[in-house]
């Protein structure tokens, strides 16, 4: 939550960073803003739209999209646009304003952050070292020759910062000593290995073409090294081990360069290897990522879901590649991603296909990618003998198991019919088998749906509640009267009630420092969205003091009406005792008297 994460930084630090990063300047560095009256507008970067509904208010230093309802301040924008957590967004903006960060006292976190910063520095420095080796040193000749054979251009080498680790056991060890790095820390970075039982170290990466692995911010956090010699005993690829800055199940190769293209395209192409990705990217298919040194995981799927709603799997055409595509199903379905599969014709992988047929042909291949279950049915029919009962049963069971995971009855029926057609049997018979096989256990989607059915639908504030929010956040001089006369319990909408309670409490406690800071204290994105929606427009409100008294009076009376109705219902129940009924009637009378009383404005409000 933002409020808790903001605790990593002092309030004064956050205010200093916010003040130094004008929202219009920051957003304008990402999007083309157009002036619209006192505000600015643009096409929203968080959802697809044809006319601009993304609104930036320079006076209040907030943004709000009236299409997808995202809103917040400068920290929120950078956090959402760059897909960062809140502390990283703060650090990014602090760096932009050249403001040194001073963390609130927490020795453990300071030490952890210090180690991570040191590891990032070491990774950046060794990346430059290996880049230089590839670019001009004798030790990089073998790698240069290999890249030339593979058709990797100098432009691609520079863009992806490829390097060459010399064929030596101590090149990185000596480099680290010359740089003054502690060898234990370089070992923690995964770059060198300590020889067992000794204090001696040797290089992890030797004689390899080096692919830097970056986080989403473009910082090098690990490496993948491809062997360049023909030694069959040596692993083709050696990857960095997991470190405090690198978790391979949560990192995609290339995502730092492709995330905007993924967002713009609405889908991500997932390939297997670094050279495949580089070939695709340079050929114009830039919405592409590659899992790093591991199978496709649930974490990978969640990361992609932040950027797109669909993936196209484009793994190698060999058996291992196609099996990897099938194994990715569960993680992708669980995240809610739609799935297609593009099959590169054997014996090609994406890199070799592009080299032979060109980027346009590869784009067409991606465009023709079929739905996952059509692909799966075709693959099952190819890998099983349909002339035998065993083969037909295997296809039937595998399709039933896979399609049932969607929890979508329309898809289940659709692929029951398609499976029946491929097997040459009656559709009703396949439907019956699908049903029997799927009744064994409920799908994850069905379990999620049962929880969703129990959840209450999202509510919207009433017109009066919405107007109250607008008044309280656009006319700060009215808040004192509201704190003295208005009860948040008068509001029915829970989000509005929370917001009003917090706003009045901030006034009473003397904690109000402005709208952007207040937004950071709101933990739920729904709260931020509602506040920015109510305050983004700069329209002047006629006679706001009178409007506030009218809105407050209406909310109070509606609340009294609800109480009166509840008392009347209870009084009319047969089991209510006569003494209790008389008390209920007395309370109703008190409420009716209260309802006839006006809300008295303060003198300062009358003179407003």
Coordinates of C-alpha atoms in Angstrom, one line a residue:
X1 CA 0.0 0.0 0.0
X2 CA 1.2 3.5 -0.9
X3 CA 0.8 4.9 2.6
X4 CA 2.8 2.2 4.2
X5 CA 5.5 2.3 1.5
X6 CA 5.6 6.1 1.8
X7 CA 6.9 5.4 5.3
X8 CA 10.2 4.5 3.8
X9 CA 10.7 8.3 3.2
X10 CA 10.1 11.3 5.4
X11 CA 7.1 13.5 4.6
X12 CA 9.4 16.4 4.0
X13 CA 11.5 14.4 1.5
X14 CA 8.3 13.4 -0.4
X15 CA 7.2 17.0 -0.5
X16 CA 10.5 18.2 -1.7
X17 CA 10.6 15.6 -4.5
X18 CA 7.0 16.3 -5.5
X19 CA 7.6 20.1 -5.6
X20 CA 10.7 19.6 -7.8
X21 CA 8.8 17.5 -10.4
X22 CA 6.1 19.5 -12.0
X23 CA 3.4 17.1 -13.1
X24 CA 2.9 18.7 -16.5
X25 CA 6.7 18.5 -17.2
X26 CA 6.9 14.9 -16.1
X27 CA 3.9 13.6 -18.0
X28 CA 4.9 15.7 -21.0
X29 CA 8.2 13.8 -21.2
X30 CA 6.1 10.7 -21.8
X31 CA 3.1 11.9 -23.7
X32 CA 2.2 14.7 -26.1
X33 CA 0.0 17.0 -24.0
X34 CA -2.4 19.5 -25.5
X35 CA -3.7 22.5 -23.6
X36 CA -7.5 22.5 -22.9
X37 CA -8.4 25.6 -21.0
X38 CA -6.5 25.7 -17.7
X39 CA -5.8 21.9 -18.0
X40 CA -4.0 19.6 -20.4
X41 CA -5.3 16.5 -22.2
X42 CA -3.8 13.5 -24.0
X43 CA -4.7 10.0 -25.2
X44 CA -4.6 7.9 -22.0
X45 CA -1.5 5.7 -21.8
X46 CA -3.3 3.2 -19.6
X47 CA -6.1 2.1 -22.0
X48 CA -6.8 2.3 -25.7
X49 CA -8.9 5.3 -26.8
X50 CA -9.4 7.4 -29.9
X51 CA -10.3 10.7 -28.3
X52 CA -8.4 12.1 -25.3
X53 CA -10.0 11.6 -21.9
X54 CA -6.7 11.8 -19.9
X55 CA -6.8 15.1 -18.0
X56 CA -3.8 16.8 -16.2
X57 CA -4.6 19.6 -13.8
X58 CA -1.5 21.8 -13.3
X59 CA -3.0 23.8 -10.5
X60 CA -3.8 20.8 -8.3
X61 CA -0.9 18.7 -9.6
X62 CA -3.1 15.7 -10.3
X63 CA -4.2 13.6 -13.3
X64 CA -7.3 11.7 -14.0
X65 CA -8.6 9.6 -16.9
X66 CA -12.3 9.8 -17.4
X67 CA -12.2 6.7 -19.5
X68 CA -10.4 4.1 -17.3
X69 CA -10.6 6.2 -14.1
X70 CA -6.9 6.0 -13.2
X71 CA -5.8 9.1 -11.3
X72 CA -3.3 10.4 -8.8
X73 CA -0.2 12.6 -8.5
X74 CA 3.2 12.6 -10.0
X75 CA 4.4 9.6 -7.9
X76 CA 1.3 7.6 -9.0
X77 CA 1.8 8.4 -12.7
X78 CA 5.4 7.3 -12.8
X79 CA 4.6 4.2 -10.7
X80 CA 1.8 3.2 -13.1
X81 CA 3.4 4.2 -16.3
X82 CA 6.7 2.5 -15.6
X83 CA 5.2 -0.4 -13.6
X84 CA 7.3 0.4 -10.6
X85 CA 6.6 0.0 -6.9
X86 CA 6.1 3.2 -4.9
X87 CA 9.7 3.4 -3.5
X88 CA 11.2 3.0 -7.0
X89 CA 8.9 5.7 -8.4
X90 CA 10.1 8.0 -5.6
X91 CA 13.7 7.2 -6.4
X92 CA 13.2 7.7 -10.1
X93 CA 11.8 11.2 -9.5
X94 CA 14.4 12.0 -6.9
X95 CA 17.1 11.2 -9.5
X96 CA 15.3 13.3 -12.1
X97 CA 15.4 16.3 -9.7
X98 CA 18.9 15.4 -8.4
X99 CA 17.6 15.2 -4.9
X100 CA 19.6 12.9 -2.6
X101 CA 17.3 10.5 -0.7
X102 CA 17.5 10.4 3.1
X103 CA 15.7 7.3 4.5
X104 CA 14.0 7.3 7.8
X105 CA 16.1 5.3 10.3
X106 CA 15.9 1.6 9.6
X107 CA 19.3 0.0 9.7
X108 CA 18.2 -3.3 8.2
X109 CA 16.6 -1.6 5.2
X110 CA 19.4 0.8 4.7
X111 CA 21.9 -2.1 4.7
X112 CA 19.8 -4.1 2.2
X113 CA 19.4 -1.1 -0.1
X114 CA 23.1 -0.3 0.2
X115 CA 24.0 -3.9 -0.9
X116 CA 21.6 -3.7 -3.8
X117 CA 23.0 -0.4 -5.0
X118 CA 26.5 -1.8 -4.8
X119 CA 25.4 -4.9 -6.8
X120 CA 23.8 -2.7 -9.4
X121 CA 26.9 -0.6 -9.7
X122 CA 29.1 -3.8 -10.1
X123 CA 26.7 -5.1 -12.8
X124 CA 26.8 -1.8 -14.7
X125 CA 30.6 -1.7 -14.6
X126 CA 31.2 -5.2 -15.7
X127 CA 28.7 -4.7 -18.5
X128 CA 30.8 -1.8 -19.7
X129 CA 34.0 -4.0 -19.3
X130 CA 32.5 -6.8 -21.5
X131 CA 31.1 -4.3 -24.0
X132 CA 34.6 -2.9 -24.5
X133 CA 36.0 -6.4 -24.8
X134 CA 33.5 -7.2 -27.6
X135 CA 34.0 -3.9 -29.4
X136 CA 37.7 -3.9 -29.8
X137 CA 39.8 -6.2 -27.7
X138 CA 41.5 -9.3 -29.0
X139 CA 39.6 -11.4 -26.4
X140 CA 36.4 -10.4 -28.1
X141 CA 37.3 -11.6 -31.6
X142 CA 35.6 -15.0 -31.4
X143 CA 32.4 -13.3 -30.2
X144 CA 32.6 -10.7 -33.0
X145 CA 33.0 -13.5 -35.5
X146 CA 30.1 -15.4 -34.0
X147 CA 27.8 -12.4 -34.1
X148 CA 28.8 -11.7 -37.7
X149 CA 27.8 -15.2 -38.7
X150 CA 24.5 -14.9 -36.9
X151 CA 23.8 -11.5 -38.7
X152 CA 23.6 -9.5 -35.5
X153 CA 24.2 -5.9 -36.5
X154 CA 26.4 -3.4 -34.6
X155 CA 23.3 -1.4 -33.9
X156 CA 21.7 -4.4 -32.2
X157 CA 24.9 -5.2 -30.3
X158 CA 25.0 -1.6 -28.9
X159 CA 21.2 -1.5 -28.1
X160 CA 21.2 -4.7 -26.2
X161 CA 24.7 -4.0 -24.7
X162 CA 26.2 -7.3 -25.8
X163 CA 29.7 -8.2 -24.5
X164 CA 32.4 -10.8 -24.4
X165 CA 33.8 -12.4 -21.3
X166 CA 37.5 -13.3 -22.0
X167 CA 38.6 -16.9 -22.0
X168 CA 40.4 -16.8 -18.6
X169 CA 39.8 -18.1 -15.1
X170 CA 40.7 -14.8 -13.4
X171 CA 39.8 -11.9 -15.7
X172 CA 36.8 -10.8 -13.7
X173 CA 38.6 -11.5 -10.4
X174 CA 41.4 -9.3 -11.3
X175 CA 39.1 -6.6 -12.7
X176 CA 37.2 -6.6 -9.4
X177 CA 40.4 -6.2 -7.4
X178 CA 41.5 -3.3 -9.7
X179 CA 38.1 -1.6 -9.1
X180 CA 38.4 -2.0 -5.4
X181 CA 35.4 -4.3 -5.0
X182 CA 35.4 -6.8 -2.2
X183 CA 35.5 -10.3 -3.8
X184 CA 32.8 -11.6 -1.4
X185 CA 30.5 -8.9 -2.8
X186 CA 31.4 -9.8 -6.4
X187 CA 30.6 -13.4 -5.5
X188 CA 27.2 -12.3 -4.1
X189 CA 26.7 -10.6 -7.5
X190 CA 27.1 -14.1 -9.1
X191 CA 30.1 -13.0 -11.2
X192 CA 32.8 -15.1 -9.5
X193 CA 32.8 -18.4 -7.6
X194 CA 34.8 -19.3 -4.5
X195 CA 36.8 -22.5 -4.8
X196 CA 35.6 -24.9 -2.2
X197 CA 37.6 -25.0 1.0
X198 CA 39.8 -22.1 0.0
X199 CA 39.8 -18.3 -0.2
X200 CA 40.5 -18.4 -3.9
X201 CA 38.0 -17.3 -6.5
X202 CA 37.5 -17.9 -10.3
X203 CA 35.3 -16.4 -13.0
X204 CA 31.8 -17.8 -13.6
X205 CA 31.7 -16.5 -17.2
X206 CA 34.7 -17.4 -19.3
X207 CA 35.0 -17.3 -23.1
X208 CA 31.3 -16.5 -23.6
X209 CA 29.1 -14.0 -25.5
X210 CA 27.4 -12.0 -22.7
X211 CA 23.8 -10.9 -22.8
X212 CA 23.0 -8.4 -20.0
X213 CA 19.6 -9.0 -18.3
X214 CA 17.9 -5.8 -17.3
X215 CA 15.0 -5.1 -15.0
X216 CA 12.0 -3.1 -16.3
X217 CA 13.9 0.1 -15.5
X218 CA 16.8 -0.9 -17.8
X219 CA 19.3 -1.6 -15.0
X220 CA 21.5 -4.6 -15.5
X221 CA 20.7 -7.2 -12.8
X222 CA 22.2 -10.4 -14.3
X223 CA 23.7 -12.1 -17.3
X224 CA 23.3 -15.0 -19.7
X225 CA 26.6 -16.2 -21.3
X226 CA 26.6 -18.3 -24.5
X227 CA 29.5 -20.6 -25.0
X228 CA 31.6 -19.8 -28.1
X229 CA 33.9 -22.8 -28.3
X230 CA 32.8 -26.2 -29.6
X231 CA 33.4 -28.0 -26.3
X232 CA 30.4 -30.4 -25.9
X233 CA 31.1 -30.9 -22.2
X234 CA 30.4 -27.2 -21.6
X235 CA 26.9 -25.9 -21.0
X236 CA 25.6 -23.9 -24.0
X237 CA 24.3 -21.2 -21.7
X238 CA 25.4 -20.2 -18.2
X239 CA 23.1 -17.8 -16.4
X240 CA 23.6 -15.7 -13.3
X241 CA 22.4 -17.3 -10.1
X242 CA 19.7 -15.7 -8.1
X243 CA 20.9 -12.7 -6.1
X244 CA 19.4 -9.9 -4.1
X245 CA 18.7 -8.0 -7.4
X246 CA 17.9 -11.0 -9.7
X247 CA 15.1 -13.5 -9.5
X248 CA 14.9 -15.3 -12.8
X249 CA 11.3 -16.3 -12.5
X250 CA 10.4 -12.6 -12.3
X251 CA 12.5 -11.2 -15.1
X252 CA 12.0 -11.1 -18.8
X253 CA 14.9 -10.5 -21.2
X254 CA 14.1 -7.4 -23.3
X255 CA 11.0 -6.2 -21.4
X256 CA 12.8 -2.9 -20.5
X257 CA 12.9 -2.1 -24.2
X258 CA 9.7 -3.7 -25.3
X259 CA 7.1 -2.7 -22.6
X260 CA 5.8 0.3 -24.4
X261 CA 5.4 -1.6 -27.7
X262 CA 3.6 -4.3 -25.8
X263 CA 1.2 -1.8 -24.4
X264 CA 0.6 -0.2 -27.8
X265 CA 0.1 -3.5 -29.5
X266 CA -2.2 -4.9 -26.8
X267 CA -0.3 -8.2 -26.8
X268 CA 3.1 -9.6 -26.1
X269 CA 5.0 -12.1 -28.2
X270 CA 6.9 -14.6 -26.0
X271 CA 9.9 -16.3 -27.5
X272 CA 12.6 -18.5 -26.0
X273 CA 16.1 -17.1 -26.5
X274 CA 17.9 -13.8 -26.5
X275 CA 19.0 -14.0 -30.1
X276 CA 15.5 -14.8 -31.2
X277 CA 14.3 -11.7 -29.3
X278 CA 17.0 -9.5 -30.8
X279 CA 16.2 -10.7 -34.3
X280 CA 12.5 -10.0 -33.8
X281 CA 13.0 -6.6 -32.2
X282 CA 15.4 -5.4 -34.9
X283 CA 13.0 -6.7 -37.6
X284 CA 10.2 -4.5 -36.3
X285 CA 8.4 -6.9 -33.9
X286 CA 9.2 -5.0 -30.8
X287 CA 6.4 -6.2 -28.5
X288 CA 8.4 -9.2 -27.6
X289 CA 9.9 -10.7 -24.4
X290 CA 11.8 -13.9 -23.4
X291 CA 11.7 -15.7 -20.1
X292 CA 15.1 -15.8 -18.6
X293 CA 16.8 -19.1 -17.9
X294 CA 13.6 -20.8 -16.6
X295 CA 10.2 -22.1 -17.7
X296 CA 7.3 -19.7 -18.1
X297 CA 6.0 -19.0 -14.5
X298 CA 3.0 -17.5 -12.8
X299 CA 5.1 -14.5 -12.0
X300 CA 5.9 -14.0 -15.7
X301 CA 2.2 -14.1 -16.5
X302 CA 1.4 -11.6 -13.8
X303 CA 4.1 -9.2 -15.1
X304 CA 2.7 -9.5 -18.7
X305 CA -0.8 -8.9 -17.4
X306 CA 0.3 -5.5 -16.3
X307 CA 1.1 -4.6 -19.9
X308 CA -1.3 -6.5 -22.1
X309 CA -4.4 -8.8 -22.1
X310 CA -3.1 -11.3 -24.6
X311 CA 0.1 -13.2 -25.4
X312 CA 1.3 -15.0 -28.5
X313 CA 3.6 -17.9 -27.7
X314 CA 6.3 -18.3 -30.4
X315 CA 8.7 -21.0 -29.1
X316 CA 11.1 -23.1 -31.2
X317 CA 9.5 -25.6 -33.6
X318 CA 11.3 -28.5 -32.0
X319 CA 9.6 -30.9 -29.5
X320 CA 11.0 -29.1 -26.5
X321 CA 9.8 -25.7 -27.7
X322 CA 6.3 -27.0 -28.4
X323 CA 6.1 -28.7 -25.1
X324 CA 7.1 -25.5 -23.4
X325 CA 4.1 -23.7 -25.1
X326 CA 1.7 -26.3 -23.7
X327 CA 3.2 -26.1 -20.2
X328 CA 2.6 -22.3 -20.2
X329 CA -1.2 -22.7 -20.3
X330 CA -1.9 -22.9 -16.6
X331 CA 0.0 -19.8 -15.6
X332 CA -1.4 -17.8 -18.5
X333 CA -5.0 -18.8 -17.8
X334 CA -4.7 -18.1 -14.1
X335 CA -3.6 -14.5 -14.9
X336 CA -6.6 -14.0 -17.2
X337 CA -4.5 -13.6 -20.3
X338 CA -5.8 -14.7 -23.7
X339 CA -3.5 -17.0 -25.5
X340 CA -2.5 -17.6 -29.1
X341 CA 0.3 -19.8 -30.5
X342 CA 2.4 -19.0 -33.6
X343 CA 4.3 -22.0 -34.9
X344 CA 7.5 -21.3 -36.8
X345 CA 7.8 -24.0 -39.5
X346 CA 10.5 -26.5 -38.9
X347 CA 13.5 -26.5 -38.8
X348 CA 13.4 -22.8 -38.0
X349 CA 13.4 -20.7 -34.9
X350 CA 12.3 -17.1 -35.0
X351 CA 15.9 -15.9 -35.6
X352 CA 16.6 -18.2 -38.6
X353 CA 13.1 -17.7 -40.0
X354 CA 13.6 -13.9 -40.1
X355 CA 17.0 -14.3 -41.6
X356 CA 15.6 -16.4 -44.4
X357 CA 12.2 -14.9 -45.0
X358 CA 12.4 -11.4 -43.5
X359 CA 10.6 -9.4 -40.8
X360 CA 7.4 -8.9 -42.8
X361 CA 6.9 -12.6 -43.1
X362 CA 7.4 -13.0 -39.4
X363 CA 4.9 -10.3 -38.7
X364 CA 2.4 -12.2 -40.9
X365 CA 3.2 -15.4 -39.0
X366 CA 2.4 -13.7 -35.7
X367 CA -0.8 -12.2 -37.2
X368 CA -2.0 -15.7 -38.2
X369 CA -1.3 -17.2 -34.8
X370 CA -4.2 -19.4 -33.8
X371 CA -6.0 -19.7 -30.5
X372 CA -4.3 -21.9 -28.0
X373 CA -6.9 -24.6 -28.0
X374 CA -7.0 -24.9 -31.8
X375 CA -3.2 -25.2 -31.6
X376 CA -3.4 -27.8 -28.8
X377 CA -6.1 -29.9 -30.7
X378 CA -3.9 -29.9 -33.8
X379 CA -0.8 -30.9 -31.9
X380 CA -2.6 -33.7 -30.0
X381 CA -4.0 -35.1 -33.3
X382 CA -0.5 -35.1 -34.7
X383 CA 1.2 -36.7 -31.7
X384 CA -1.4 -39.4 -31.1
X385 CA -2.6 -42.2 -33.5
X386 CA -6.3 -41.4 -34.2
X387 CA -6.8 -44.8 -35.8
X388 CA -6.5 -46.4 -32.3
X389 CA -8.8 -46.2 -29.3
X390 CA -5.8 -45.3 -27.1
X391 CA -4.9 -42.3 -29.3
X392 CA -8.5 -41.0 -29.5
X393 CA -9.0 -41.3 -25.7
X394 CA -5.7 -39.5 -25.1
X395 CA -6.8 -36.6 -27.3
X396 CA -10.2 -36.5 -25.6
X397 CA -8.8 -36.5 -22.1
X398 CA -6.1 -33.9 -22.8
X399 CA -8.6 -31.5 -24.5
X400 CA -11.2 -31.9 -21.7
X401 CA -8.6 -31.2 -19.0
X402 CA -7.2 -28.2 -20.8
X403 CA -10.4 -26.5 -21.9
X404 CA -12.0 -27.1 -18.5
X405 CA -9.4 -25.0 -16.9
X406 CA -10.9 -21.9 -18.5
X407 CA -14.2 -22.4 -16.6
X408 CA -15.9 -21.1 -19.7
X409 CA -18.9 -23.2 -20.8
X410 CA -19.0 -21.7 -24.3
X411 CA -15.4 -22.6 -24.9
X412 CA -15.9 -26.1 -23.5
X413 CA -18.8 -26.7 -25.9
X414 CA -17.0 -25.1 -28.8
X415 CA -14.0 -27.4 -28.4
X416 CA -16.1 -30.4 -27.7
X417 CA -17.6 -29.9 -31.2
X418 CA -14.2 -29.4 -32.8
X419 CA -12.7 -32.4 -31.0
X420 CA -15.7 -34.5 -32.2
X421 CA -15.1 -33.4 -35.8
X422 CA -11.4 -34.3 -35.7
X423 CA -12.1 -37.7 -34.1
X424 CA -15.0 -38.4 -36.4
X425 CA -17.5 -39.0 -33.6
X426 CA -20.8 -37.5 -32.5
X427 CA -20.5 -34.1 -30.7
X428 CA -23.0 -35.1 -28.0
X429 CA -20.7 -38.1 -27.1
X430 CA -17.7 -35.8 -26.7
X431 CA -19.8 -33.3 -24.7
X432 CA -20.7 -36.2 -22.4
X433 CA -17.1 -37.3 -22.0
X434 CA -16.0 -33.7 -21.4
X435 CA -18.6 -33.4 -18.7
X436 CA -17.6 -36.7 -17.0
X437 CA -13.9 -35.8 -17.0
X438 CA -14.4 -32.3 -15.8
X439 CA -16.7 -33.1 -12.9
X440 CA -13.7 -34.7 -11.1
X441 CA -12.6 -31.3 -9.7
X442 CA -13.7 -27.7 -10.0
X443 CA -11.6 -25.4 -12.2
X444 CA -9.7 -22.5 -10.8
X445 CA -11.9 -20.2 -12.9
X446 CA -15.0 -21.7 -11.3
X447 CA -13.5 -21.3 -7.8
X448 CA -12.7 -17.6 -8.6
X449 CA -16.2 -17.1 -10.0
X450 CA -17.9 -18.5 -6.8
X451 CA -15.9 -15.9 -4.8
X452 CA -16.8 -13.2 -7.3
X453 CA -20.5 -14.2 -7.0
X454 CA -20.4 -13.5 -3.3
X455 CA -18.7 -10.1 -3.7
X456 CA -20.9 -7.1 -3.8
X457 CA -20.9 -5.2 -7.1
X458 CA -18.8 -2.0 -7.1
X459 CA -21.0 1.0 -6.1
X460 CA -20.8 4.6 -7.2
X461 CA -21.4 7.6 -5.0
X462 CA -24.7 9.4 -5.3
X463 CA -24.8 12.8 -7.0
X464 CA -24.9 14.6 -3.7
X465 CA -22.0 12.5 -2.3
X466 CA -19.9 13.2 -5.4
X467 CA -20.7 16.9 -5.2
X468 CA -19.6 16.9 -1.6
X469 CA -16.2 15.5 -2.5
X470 CA -15.8 18.1 -5.2
X471 CA -16.6 20.9 -2.7
X472 CA -14.3 19.6 0.0
X473 CA -11.3 19.2 -2.2
X474 CA -11.6 22.3 -4.4
X475 CA -12.6 24.8 -1.7
X476 CA -10.4 24.3 1.3
X477 CA -11.9 27.3 3.1
X478 CA -15.2 25.3 3.4
X479 CA -13.6 22.4 5.2
X480 CA -13.7 24.1 8.7
X481 CA -17.5 24.4 8.5
X482 CA -17.8 20.8 7.2
X483 CA -15.7 19.5 10.1
X484 CA -18.0 21.2 12.6
X485 CA -21.4 20.3 11.0
X486 CA -21.0 17.3 8.8
X487 CA -21.1 13.6 9.9
X488 CA -19.4 11.2 7.4
X489 CA -21.9 8.5 8.5
X490 CA -24.5 10.4 6.5
X491 CA -22.9 9.1 3.3
X492 CA -23.9 5.6 2.1
X493 CA -21.1 5.0 -0.4
X494 CA -18.2 3.4 1.5
X495 CA -15.4 5.0 -0.6
X496 CA -16.9 8.4 -0.3
X497 CA -17.4 8.0 3.4
X498 CA -13.8 7.0 3.9
X499 CA -12.5 9.9 1.9
X500 CA -14.7 12.5 3.7
X501 CA -13.7 11.0 7.1
X502 CA -10.0 11.3 6.2
X503 CA -10.3 14.8 4.8
X504 CA -12.1 16.1 7.9
X505 CA -9.6 14.2 10.2
X506 CA -6.7 15.8 8.3
X507 CA -8.2 19.2 9.0
X508 CA -8.9 18.6 12.7
X509 CA -5.4 17.2 13.2
X510 CA -3.7 20.0 11.3
X511 CA -2.2 17.3 8.9
X512 CA -3.5 18.7 5.6
X513 CA -0.6 19.6 3.4
X514 CA -2.3 19.6 0.0
X515 CA -4.1 17.3 -2.4
X516 CA -1.1 15.4 -3.8
X517 CA 0.2 14.5 -0.4
X518 CA -3.4 13.4 0.7
X519 CA -3.6 11.1 -2.3
X520 CA -0.4 9.4 -1.2
X521 CA -2.0 8.7 2.1
X522 CA -4.9 6.9 0.5
X523 CA -4.0 3.2 0.3
X524 CA -6.6 2.0 -2.3
X525 CA -6.4 3.0 -5.9
X526 CA -10.2 3.3 -5.9
X527 CA -9.9 6.1 -3.4
X528 CA -7.4 8.0 -5.5
X529 CA -9.5 7.5 -8.6
X530 CA -12.6 8.9 -7.0
X531 CA -10.8 11.9 -5.6
X532 CA -9.1 12.8 -8.9
X533 CA -12.2 12.3 -10.8
X534 CA -14.1 14.8 -8.6
X535 CA -11.3 17.3 -8.7
X536 CA -9.6 17.1 -12.1
X537 CA -11.8 19.6 -13.8
X538 CA -11.2 23.3 -13.2
X539 CA -14.7 24.4 -13.6
X540 CA -15.7 27.2 -11.1
X541 CA -18.6 26.2 -8.9
X542 CA -21.3 28.9 -8.4
X543 CA -21.8 29.9 -4.8
X544 CA -19.9 27.0 -3.3
X545 CA -20.8 27.9 0.3
X546 CA -24.5 27.7 -0.3
X547 CA -24.0 24.5 -2.3
X548 CA -22.2 22.9 0.6
X549 CA -25.0 23.7 3.1
X550 CA -27.6 22.4 0.6
X551 CA -25.7 19.1 -0.1
X552 CA -24.9 18.5 3.6
X553 CA -28.6 19.2 4.5
X554 CA -29.8 16.7 1.8
X555 CA -27.4 14.0 2.9
X556 CA -28.4 14.5 6.6
X557 CA -32.1 14.3 5.8
X558 CA -31.6 11.2 3.6
X559 CA -29.8 9.6 6.5
X560 CA -32.6 10.5 8.9
X561 CA -35.1 9.1 6.4
X562 CA -33.2 5.8 6.4
X563 CA -33.3 5.7 10.2
X564 CA -37.0 6.5 10.3
X565 CA -37.8 3.7 7.9
X566 CA -35.8 1.2 10.0
X567 CA -37.6 2.3 13.2
X568 CA -41.0 2.1 11.4
X569 CA -40.2 -1.4 10.2
X570 CA -39.2 -2.6 13.7
X571 CA -42.3 -1.0 15.3
X572 CA -44.6 -2.8 12.9
X573 CA -43.2 -6.2 13.6
X574 CA -45.7 -8.4 15.5
X575 CA -43.1 -9.6 18.0
X576 CA -42.2 -6.1 19.1
X577 CA -43.4 -5.5 22.7
X578 CA -45.7 -2.6 23.4
X579 CA -43.2 -0.7 25.6
X580 CA -40.5 -1.0 22.9
X581 CA -43.0 0.1 20.3
X582 CA -43.7 3.2 22.2
X583 CA -40.0 4.0 22.6
X584 CA -39.5 3.4 18.8
X585 CA -42.4 5.9 18.1
X586 CA -40.8 8.4 20.5
X587 CA -37.4 8.1 18.7
X588 CA -39.2 8.6 15.3
X589 CA -40.7 11.8 16.6
X590 CA -37.3 13.0 17.7
X591 CA -35.9 12.3 14.3
X592 CA -38.7 14.2 12.6
X593 CA -38.1 17.2 14.7
X594 CA -34.4 17.0 13.9
X595 CA -35.1 16.8 10.2
X596 CA -37.0 20.1 10.4
X597 CA -34.0 21.9 11.8
X598 CA -31.7 23.7 9.4
X599 CA -27.9 23.4 9.4
X600 CA -26.6 26.7 10.7
X601 CA -23.7 28.0 8.7
X602 CA -20.8 29.6 10.4
X603 CA -20.6 33.4 10.1
X604 CA -17.4 33.1 8.0
X605 CA -19.3 30.9 5.6
X606 CA -22.3 33.3 5.4
X607 CA -19.9 36.1 4.5
X608 CA -17.9 33.9 1.9

